[in-house]
Coordinates of C-alpha atoms in Angstrom, one line a residue:
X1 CA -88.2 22.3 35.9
X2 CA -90.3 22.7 38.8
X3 CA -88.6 24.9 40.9
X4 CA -86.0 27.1 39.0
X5 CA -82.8 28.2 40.9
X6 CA -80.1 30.5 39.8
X7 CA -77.1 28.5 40.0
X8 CA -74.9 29.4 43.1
X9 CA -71.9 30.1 41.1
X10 CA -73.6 33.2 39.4
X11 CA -73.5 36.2 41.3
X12 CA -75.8 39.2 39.5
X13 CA -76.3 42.7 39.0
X14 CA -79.0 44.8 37.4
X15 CA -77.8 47.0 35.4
X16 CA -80.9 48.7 34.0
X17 CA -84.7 47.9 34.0
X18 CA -83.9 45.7 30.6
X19 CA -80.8 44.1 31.5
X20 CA -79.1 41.8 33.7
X21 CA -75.6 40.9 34.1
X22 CA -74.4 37.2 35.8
X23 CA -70.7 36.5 36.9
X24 CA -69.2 33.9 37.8
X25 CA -64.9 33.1 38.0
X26 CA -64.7 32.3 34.5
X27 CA -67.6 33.4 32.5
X28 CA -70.1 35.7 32.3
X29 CA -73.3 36.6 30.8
X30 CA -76.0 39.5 29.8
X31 CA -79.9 38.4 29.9
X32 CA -81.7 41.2 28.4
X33 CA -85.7 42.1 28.9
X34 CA -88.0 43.4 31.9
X35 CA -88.9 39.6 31.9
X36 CA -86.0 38.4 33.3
X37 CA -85.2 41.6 36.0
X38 CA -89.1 41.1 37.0
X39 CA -88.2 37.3 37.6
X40 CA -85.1 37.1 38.8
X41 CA -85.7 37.4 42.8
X42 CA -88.0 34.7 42.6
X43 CA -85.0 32.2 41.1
X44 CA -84.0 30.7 44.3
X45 CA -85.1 27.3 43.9
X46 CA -88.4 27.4 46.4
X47 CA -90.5 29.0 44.6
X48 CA -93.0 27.0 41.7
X49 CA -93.0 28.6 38.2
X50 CA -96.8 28.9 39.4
X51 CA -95.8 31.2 42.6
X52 CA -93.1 33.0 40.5
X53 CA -96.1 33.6 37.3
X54 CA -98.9 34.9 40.7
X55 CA -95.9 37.0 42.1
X56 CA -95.2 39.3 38.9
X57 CA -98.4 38.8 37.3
X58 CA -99.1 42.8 37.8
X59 CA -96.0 43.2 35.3
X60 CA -95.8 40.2 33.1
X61 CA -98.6 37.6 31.7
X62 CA -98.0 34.0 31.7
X63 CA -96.4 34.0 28.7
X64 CA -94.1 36.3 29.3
X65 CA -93.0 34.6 32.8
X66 CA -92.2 31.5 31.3
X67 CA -90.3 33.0 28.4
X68 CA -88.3 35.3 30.9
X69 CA -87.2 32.1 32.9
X70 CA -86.7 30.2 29.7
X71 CA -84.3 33.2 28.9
X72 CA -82.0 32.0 31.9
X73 CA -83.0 28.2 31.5
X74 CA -80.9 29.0 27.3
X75 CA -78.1 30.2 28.4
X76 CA -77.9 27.1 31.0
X77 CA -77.5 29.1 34.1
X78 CA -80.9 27.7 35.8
X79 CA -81.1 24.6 38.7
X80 CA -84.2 22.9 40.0
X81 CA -84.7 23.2 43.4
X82 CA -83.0 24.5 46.2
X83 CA -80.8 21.4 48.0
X84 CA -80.4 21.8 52.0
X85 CA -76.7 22.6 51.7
X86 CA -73.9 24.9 52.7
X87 CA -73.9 27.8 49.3
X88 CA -70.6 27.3 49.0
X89 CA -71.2 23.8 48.3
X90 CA -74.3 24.3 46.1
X91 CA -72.0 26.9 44.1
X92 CA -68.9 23.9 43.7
X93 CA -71.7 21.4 42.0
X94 CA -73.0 24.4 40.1
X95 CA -69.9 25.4 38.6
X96 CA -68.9 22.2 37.7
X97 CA -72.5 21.3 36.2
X98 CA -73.3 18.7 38.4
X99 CA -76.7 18.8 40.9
X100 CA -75.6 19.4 44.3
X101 CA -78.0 17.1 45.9
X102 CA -77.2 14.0 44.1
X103 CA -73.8 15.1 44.9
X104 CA -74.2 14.9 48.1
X105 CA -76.1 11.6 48.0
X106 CA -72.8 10.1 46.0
X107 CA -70.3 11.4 48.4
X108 CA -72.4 9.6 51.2
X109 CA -72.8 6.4 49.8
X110 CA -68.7 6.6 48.7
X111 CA -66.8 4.0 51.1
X112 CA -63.1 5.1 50.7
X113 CA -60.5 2.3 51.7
X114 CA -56.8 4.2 52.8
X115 CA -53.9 2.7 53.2
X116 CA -51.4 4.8 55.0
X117 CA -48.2 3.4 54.3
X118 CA -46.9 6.9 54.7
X119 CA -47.9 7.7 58.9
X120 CA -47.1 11.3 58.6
X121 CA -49.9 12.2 56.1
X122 CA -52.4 9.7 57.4
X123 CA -54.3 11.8 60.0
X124 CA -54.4 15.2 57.2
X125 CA -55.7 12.4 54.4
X126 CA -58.4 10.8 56.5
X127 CA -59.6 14.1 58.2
X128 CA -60.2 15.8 54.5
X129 CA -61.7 13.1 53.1
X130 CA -64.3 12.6 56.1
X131 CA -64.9 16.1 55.5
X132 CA -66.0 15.5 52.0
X133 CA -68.9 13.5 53.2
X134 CA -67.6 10.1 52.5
X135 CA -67.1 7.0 54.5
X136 CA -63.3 6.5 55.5
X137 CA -61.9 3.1 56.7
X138 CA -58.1 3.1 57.6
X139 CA -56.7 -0.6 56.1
X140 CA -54.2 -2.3 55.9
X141 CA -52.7 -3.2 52.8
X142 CA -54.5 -7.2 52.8
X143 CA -57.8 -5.4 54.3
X144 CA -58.1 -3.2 51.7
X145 CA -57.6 -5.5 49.1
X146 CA -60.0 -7.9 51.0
X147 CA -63.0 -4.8 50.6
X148 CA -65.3 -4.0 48.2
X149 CA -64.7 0.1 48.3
X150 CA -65.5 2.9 46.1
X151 CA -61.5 3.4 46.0
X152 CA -58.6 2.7 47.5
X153 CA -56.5 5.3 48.2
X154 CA -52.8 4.2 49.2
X155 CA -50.7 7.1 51.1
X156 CA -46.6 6.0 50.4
X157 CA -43.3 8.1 51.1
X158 CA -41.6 5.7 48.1
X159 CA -44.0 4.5 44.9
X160 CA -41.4 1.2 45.1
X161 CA -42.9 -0.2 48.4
X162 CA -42.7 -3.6 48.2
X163 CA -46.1 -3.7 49.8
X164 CA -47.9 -1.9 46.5
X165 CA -46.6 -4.5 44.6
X166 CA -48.2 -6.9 47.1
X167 CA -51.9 -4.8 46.8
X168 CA -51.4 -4.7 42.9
X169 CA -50.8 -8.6 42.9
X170 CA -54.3 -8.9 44.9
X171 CA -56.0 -6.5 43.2
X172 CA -55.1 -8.2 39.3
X173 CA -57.7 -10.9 40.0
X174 CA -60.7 -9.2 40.4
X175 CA -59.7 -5.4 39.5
X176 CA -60.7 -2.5 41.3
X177 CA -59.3 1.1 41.0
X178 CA -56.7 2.0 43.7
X179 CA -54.6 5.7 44.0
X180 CA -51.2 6.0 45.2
X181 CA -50.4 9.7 46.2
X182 CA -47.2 10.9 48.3
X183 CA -46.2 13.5 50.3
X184 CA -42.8 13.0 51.6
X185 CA -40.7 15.0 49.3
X186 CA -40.6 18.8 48.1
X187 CA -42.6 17.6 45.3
X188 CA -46.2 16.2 46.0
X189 CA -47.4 13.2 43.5
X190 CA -50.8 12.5 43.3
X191 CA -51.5 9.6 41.2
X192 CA -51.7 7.5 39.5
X193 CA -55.3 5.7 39.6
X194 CA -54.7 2.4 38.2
X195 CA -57.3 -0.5 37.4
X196 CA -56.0 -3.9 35.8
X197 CA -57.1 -4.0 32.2
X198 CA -58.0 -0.3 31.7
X199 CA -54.7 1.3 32.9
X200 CA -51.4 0.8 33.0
X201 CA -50.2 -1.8 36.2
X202 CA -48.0 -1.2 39.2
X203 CA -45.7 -3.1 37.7
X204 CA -45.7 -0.9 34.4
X205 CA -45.0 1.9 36.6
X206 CA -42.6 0.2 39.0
X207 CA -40.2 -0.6 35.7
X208 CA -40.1 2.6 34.6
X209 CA -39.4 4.3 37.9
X210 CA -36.5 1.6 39.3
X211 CA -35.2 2.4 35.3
X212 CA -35.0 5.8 36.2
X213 CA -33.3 5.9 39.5
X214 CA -29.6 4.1 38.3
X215 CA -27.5 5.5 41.4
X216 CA -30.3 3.7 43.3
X217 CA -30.1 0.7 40.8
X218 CA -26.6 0.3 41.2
X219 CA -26.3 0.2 44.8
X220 CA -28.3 -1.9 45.3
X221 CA -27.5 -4.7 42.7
X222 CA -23.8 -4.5 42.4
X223 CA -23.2 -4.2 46.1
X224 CA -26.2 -5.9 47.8
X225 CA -27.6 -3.6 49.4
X226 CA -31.6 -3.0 50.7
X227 CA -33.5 -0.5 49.4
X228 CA -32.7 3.0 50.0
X229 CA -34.4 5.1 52.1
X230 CA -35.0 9.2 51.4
X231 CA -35.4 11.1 54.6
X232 CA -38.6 13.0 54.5
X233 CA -37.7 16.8 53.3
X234 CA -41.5 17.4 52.9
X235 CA -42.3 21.1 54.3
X236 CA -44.7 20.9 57.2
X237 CA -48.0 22.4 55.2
X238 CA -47.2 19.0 52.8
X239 CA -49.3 16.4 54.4
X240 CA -52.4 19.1 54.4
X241 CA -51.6 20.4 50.8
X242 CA -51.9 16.5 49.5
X243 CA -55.0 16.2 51.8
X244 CA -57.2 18.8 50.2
X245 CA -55.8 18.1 46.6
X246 CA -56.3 14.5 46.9
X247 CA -59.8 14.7 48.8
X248 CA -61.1 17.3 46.0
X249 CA -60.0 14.9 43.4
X250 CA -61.6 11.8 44.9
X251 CA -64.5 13.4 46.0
X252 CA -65.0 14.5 42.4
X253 CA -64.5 10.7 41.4
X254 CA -67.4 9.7 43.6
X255 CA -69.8 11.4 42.3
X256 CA -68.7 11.5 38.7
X257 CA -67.5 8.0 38.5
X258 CA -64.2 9.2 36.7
X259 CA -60.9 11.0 37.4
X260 CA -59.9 12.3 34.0
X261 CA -57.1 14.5 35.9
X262 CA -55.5 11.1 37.5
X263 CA -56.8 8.4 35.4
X264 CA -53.6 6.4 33.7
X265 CA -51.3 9.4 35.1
X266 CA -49.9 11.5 37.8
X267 CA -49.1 14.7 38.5
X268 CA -46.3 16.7 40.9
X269 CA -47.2 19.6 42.8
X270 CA -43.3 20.9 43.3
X271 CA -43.9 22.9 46.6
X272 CA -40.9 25.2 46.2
X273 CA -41.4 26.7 42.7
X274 CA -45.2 26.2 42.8
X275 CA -44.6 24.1 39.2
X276 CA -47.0 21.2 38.2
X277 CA -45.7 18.4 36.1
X278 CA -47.8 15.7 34.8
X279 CA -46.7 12.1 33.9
X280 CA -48.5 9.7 31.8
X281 CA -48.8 6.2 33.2
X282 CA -47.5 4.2 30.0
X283 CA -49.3 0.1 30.3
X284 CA -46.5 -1.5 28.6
X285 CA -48.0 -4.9 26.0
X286 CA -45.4 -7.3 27.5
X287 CA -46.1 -6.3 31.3
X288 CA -45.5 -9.6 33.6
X289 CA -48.8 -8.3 35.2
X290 CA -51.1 -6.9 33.1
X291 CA -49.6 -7.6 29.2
X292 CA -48.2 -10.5 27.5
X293 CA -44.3 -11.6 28.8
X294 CA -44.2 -13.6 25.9
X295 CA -44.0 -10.3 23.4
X296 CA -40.6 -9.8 24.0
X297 CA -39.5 -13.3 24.8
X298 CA -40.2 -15.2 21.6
X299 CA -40.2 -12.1 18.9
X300 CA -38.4 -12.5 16.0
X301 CA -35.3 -10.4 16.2
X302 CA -35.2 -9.9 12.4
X303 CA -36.7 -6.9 11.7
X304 CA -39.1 -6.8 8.6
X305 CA -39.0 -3.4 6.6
X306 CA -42.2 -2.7 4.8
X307 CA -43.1 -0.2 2.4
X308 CA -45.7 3.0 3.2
X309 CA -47.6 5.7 1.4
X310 CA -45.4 9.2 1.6
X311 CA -46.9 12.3 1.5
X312 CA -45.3 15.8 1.6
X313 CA -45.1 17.4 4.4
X314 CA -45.5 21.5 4.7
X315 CA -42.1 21.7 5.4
X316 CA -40.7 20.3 2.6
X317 CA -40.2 16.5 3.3
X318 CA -41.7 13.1 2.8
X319 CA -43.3 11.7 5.4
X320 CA -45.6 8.7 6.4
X321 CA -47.3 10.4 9.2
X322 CA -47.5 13.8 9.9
X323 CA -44.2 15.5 12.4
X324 CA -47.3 16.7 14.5
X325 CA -48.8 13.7 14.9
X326 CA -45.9 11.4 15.7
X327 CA -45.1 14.0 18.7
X328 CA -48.4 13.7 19.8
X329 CA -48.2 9.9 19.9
X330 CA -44.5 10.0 21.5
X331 CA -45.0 12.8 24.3
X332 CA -46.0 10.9 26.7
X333 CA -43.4 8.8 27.1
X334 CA -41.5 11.6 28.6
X335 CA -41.3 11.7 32.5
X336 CA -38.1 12.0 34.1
X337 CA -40.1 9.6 37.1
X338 CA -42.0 7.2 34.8
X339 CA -40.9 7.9 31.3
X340 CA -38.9 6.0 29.1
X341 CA -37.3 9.2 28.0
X342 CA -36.5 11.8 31.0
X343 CA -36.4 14.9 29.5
X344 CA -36.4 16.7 25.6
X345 CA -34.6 20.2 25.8
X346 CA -33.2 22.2 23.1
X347 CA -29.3 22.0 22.9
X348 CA -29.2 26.1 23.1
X349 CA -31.3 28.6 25.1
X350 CA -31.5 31.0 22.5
X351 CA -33.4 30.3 19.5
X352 CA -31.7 31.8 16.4
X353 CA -34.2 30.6 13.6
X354 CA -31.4 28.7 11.8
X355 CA -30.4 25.9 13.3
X356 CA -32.9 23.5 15.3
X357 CA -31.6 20.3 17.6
X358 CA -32.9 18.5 20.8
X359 CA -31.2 16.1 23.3
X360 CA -33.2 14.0 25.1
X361 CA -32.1 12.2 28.2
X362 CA -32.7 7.6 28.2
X363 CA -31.8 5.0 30.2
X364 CA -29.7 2.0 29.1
X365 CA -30.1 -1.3 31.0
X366 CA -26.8 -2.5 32.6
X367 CA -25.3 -5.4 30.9
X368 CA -22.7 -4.8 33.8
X369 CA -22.7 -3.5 36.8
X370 CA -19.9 -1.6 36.8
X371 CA -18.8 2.0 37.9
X372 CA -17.8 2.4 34.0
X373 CA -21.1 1.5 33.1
X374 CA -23.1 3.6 35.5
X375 CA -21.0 6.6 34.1
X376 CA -21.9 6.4 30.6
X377 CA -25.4 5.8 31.3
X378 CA -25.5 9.1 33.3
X379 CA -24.0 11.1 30.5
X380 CA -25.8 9.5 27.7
X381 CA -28.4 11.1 25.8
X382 CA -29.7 11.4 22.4
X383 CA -30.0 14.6 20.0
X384 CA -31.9 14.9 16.6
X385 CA -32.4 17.9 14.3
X386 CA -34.7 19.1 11.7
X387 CA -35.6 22.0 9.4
X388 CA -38.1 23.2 12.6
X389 CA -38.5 23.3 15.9
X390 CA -41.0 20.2 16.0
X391 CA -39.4 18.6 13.5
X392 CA -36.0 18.4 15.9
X393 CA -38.0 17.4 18.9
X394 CA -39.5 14.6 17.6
X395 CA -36.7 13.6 15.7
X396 CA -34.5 13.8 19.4
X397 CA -37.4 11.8 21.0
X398 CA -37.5 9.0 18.4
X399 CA -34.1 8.3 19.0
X400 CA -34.3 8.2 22.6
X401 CA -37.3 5.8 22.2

């Protein structure tokens, strides 16, 4: 380290000749020792540990210099150099560990590719994501898929557009990652980023969502319907809320290379109660897109029972997995926009200790459509019990699933 820094995030405050005390949001730390108080103003990343060592040299030796700013340098709260940046900026890298200027040099070289299929949020989305630093083309849906971006970012008022599925299909031969977000509801969805052959399709997604809209599904297969169209019931600050979310997200993405907040999943930002949601994008094995049709279509319908190794479980049964670690595997197949179960309550508000059940809400396909049909399918739902609370919850998911 050539130049040490204090890292921007770190605000501190001397609370005797022997100690030092640096806060930041969510941490903090105490650096004891005259070294580091003697040091400490010289931490600003434009000074050489040679100018620092000259500057106190009255106080400390050279030993004790480079120990003192070693002290900082342990607890990881030291920078080299001082980038030519906004603070506020340098303090955002800081905080999230990464070097501000190579930040910066990511965020310039990032080409972002939006689609606005959704005109309302367009001028918010482009205007934020410019801001960032990055290079913004508005495309058109062939265009987009036609470049070779850092991302393509895809702005829709319905996640059933015809014209994703039409990207999705372009994108399958030679895969590049590509975001849907929307902002034309009470709740905002950002996500999910999707890339063929590492996350879940558009066509995953789209089955599970059409699955879970059977009013929708009904309409528009028993009586012939087109697709129907929402009116926008977005509140006005929508379009900029999305914007910043969405531009801090990809931004983050550029320079980190990943987005392990949207990656394979999405999240709603419900406006009115200030409630976040997430939903795991689910790649389904016999996806017409991105698995094998052929899974489902010649599998033999008998099904093979096989024996397994039981162990007791600390509730009192046998089991050939652990409760915990079934419900782990099975969670995220709960969504009620792209899950295969839509939700897993308790069947009573008020837990007594006694008794423990769950019912969780599934979607049968229609073998006809009929009012009948679509009636049932509404109401149905599963339940399960168990000896405990996680015990009933999984046993209510499994039997949705």
């Amino acid at each position: 380290m050539e130049r040490p820094r204090l890292k921007a995030n770190f605000t501190t405050k001397v609370d005797a000749a022997d100690r030092i005390f640096l806060i930041a949001e969510n941490r903090h730390a105490v650096i004891a020792g005259r070294g580091p108080v003697a040091v400490l103003p010289y931490l600003d990343g434009r000074h050489t540990i040679a100018q620092i060592a000259e500057a106190v040299g009255a106080e400390l030796s050279l030993p004790e210099t480079i120990g003192a700013i070693r002290k900082f340098e342990a607890f990881g709260r030291l920078a080299d150099g001082h980038p030519e940046l906004p603070e506020h900026e340098i303090a955002y890298w800081d905080a999230l560990g990464i070097d501000p200027g190579q930040a910066k040099a990511a965020l310039r070289a990032a080409t972002i590719s939006v689609v606005a299929l959704d005109s309302a949020s367009e001028h918010s989305v482009i205007t934020a994501l410019a801001a960032e630093g990055m290079t913004v083309s508005r495309c058109s849906v062939t265009e987009a898929a036609e470049r070779d971006d850092t991302l393509i970012a895809v702005i829709a008022d319905d996640y059933l557009d015809p014209r994703l599925d039409e990207l999705d299909r372009m994108l399958a031969p030679r895969p590049r990652p590509w975001l849907l977000a929307k902002a034309s509801s009470r709740a905002i969805w950002l996500g999910p980023l999707m890339e063929h052959g590492r996350t879940g399709c558009w066509c995953c997604m789209a089955q599970r969502l059409a699955a879970n809209r059977q009013v929708e599904r009904y309409i528009t297969g028993n009586r012939g319907a087109g697709p129907i169209r929402l009116p926008h019931s977005q509140p006005v600050a929508s379009p900029t809320v999305l914007a910043g979310l969405l531009a801090t997200e990809i931004a983050t993405m550029a320079v980190t290379g990943s987005s392990p907040n949207l990656d394979g999943r999405m999240i709603t930002v419900d406006l009115e109660q200030l409630a976040t949601v997430e939903h795991e994008l689910v790649r389904r094995p016999q996806c017409e897109r991105c698995g094998d049709p052929e899974l489902i279509r010649s599998r033999d319908p008998k099904v093979t029972i096989t024996s397994r190794t039981l162990a007791r479980d600390i509730e009192g049964g046998l089991r050939a997995r652990p409760t915990g670690e079934v419900y782990q595997q099975l969670r995220r197949h709960i969504s009620p926009i792209i899950g295969a179960v839509t939700w897993l309550t308790p069947f009573s508000e008020v837990d007594n200790g006694l008794i423990y059940c769950y019912r969780a809400g599934h979607n049968f396909a229609m073998i006809r459509n009929d009012i009948v049909r679509l009636r049932r399918n509404l109401r149905g739902q599963s339940g399960g019990k168990g000896r405990t609370d996680l015990q009933a919850r999984v046993s209510g998911l499994a039997q949705a699933i």
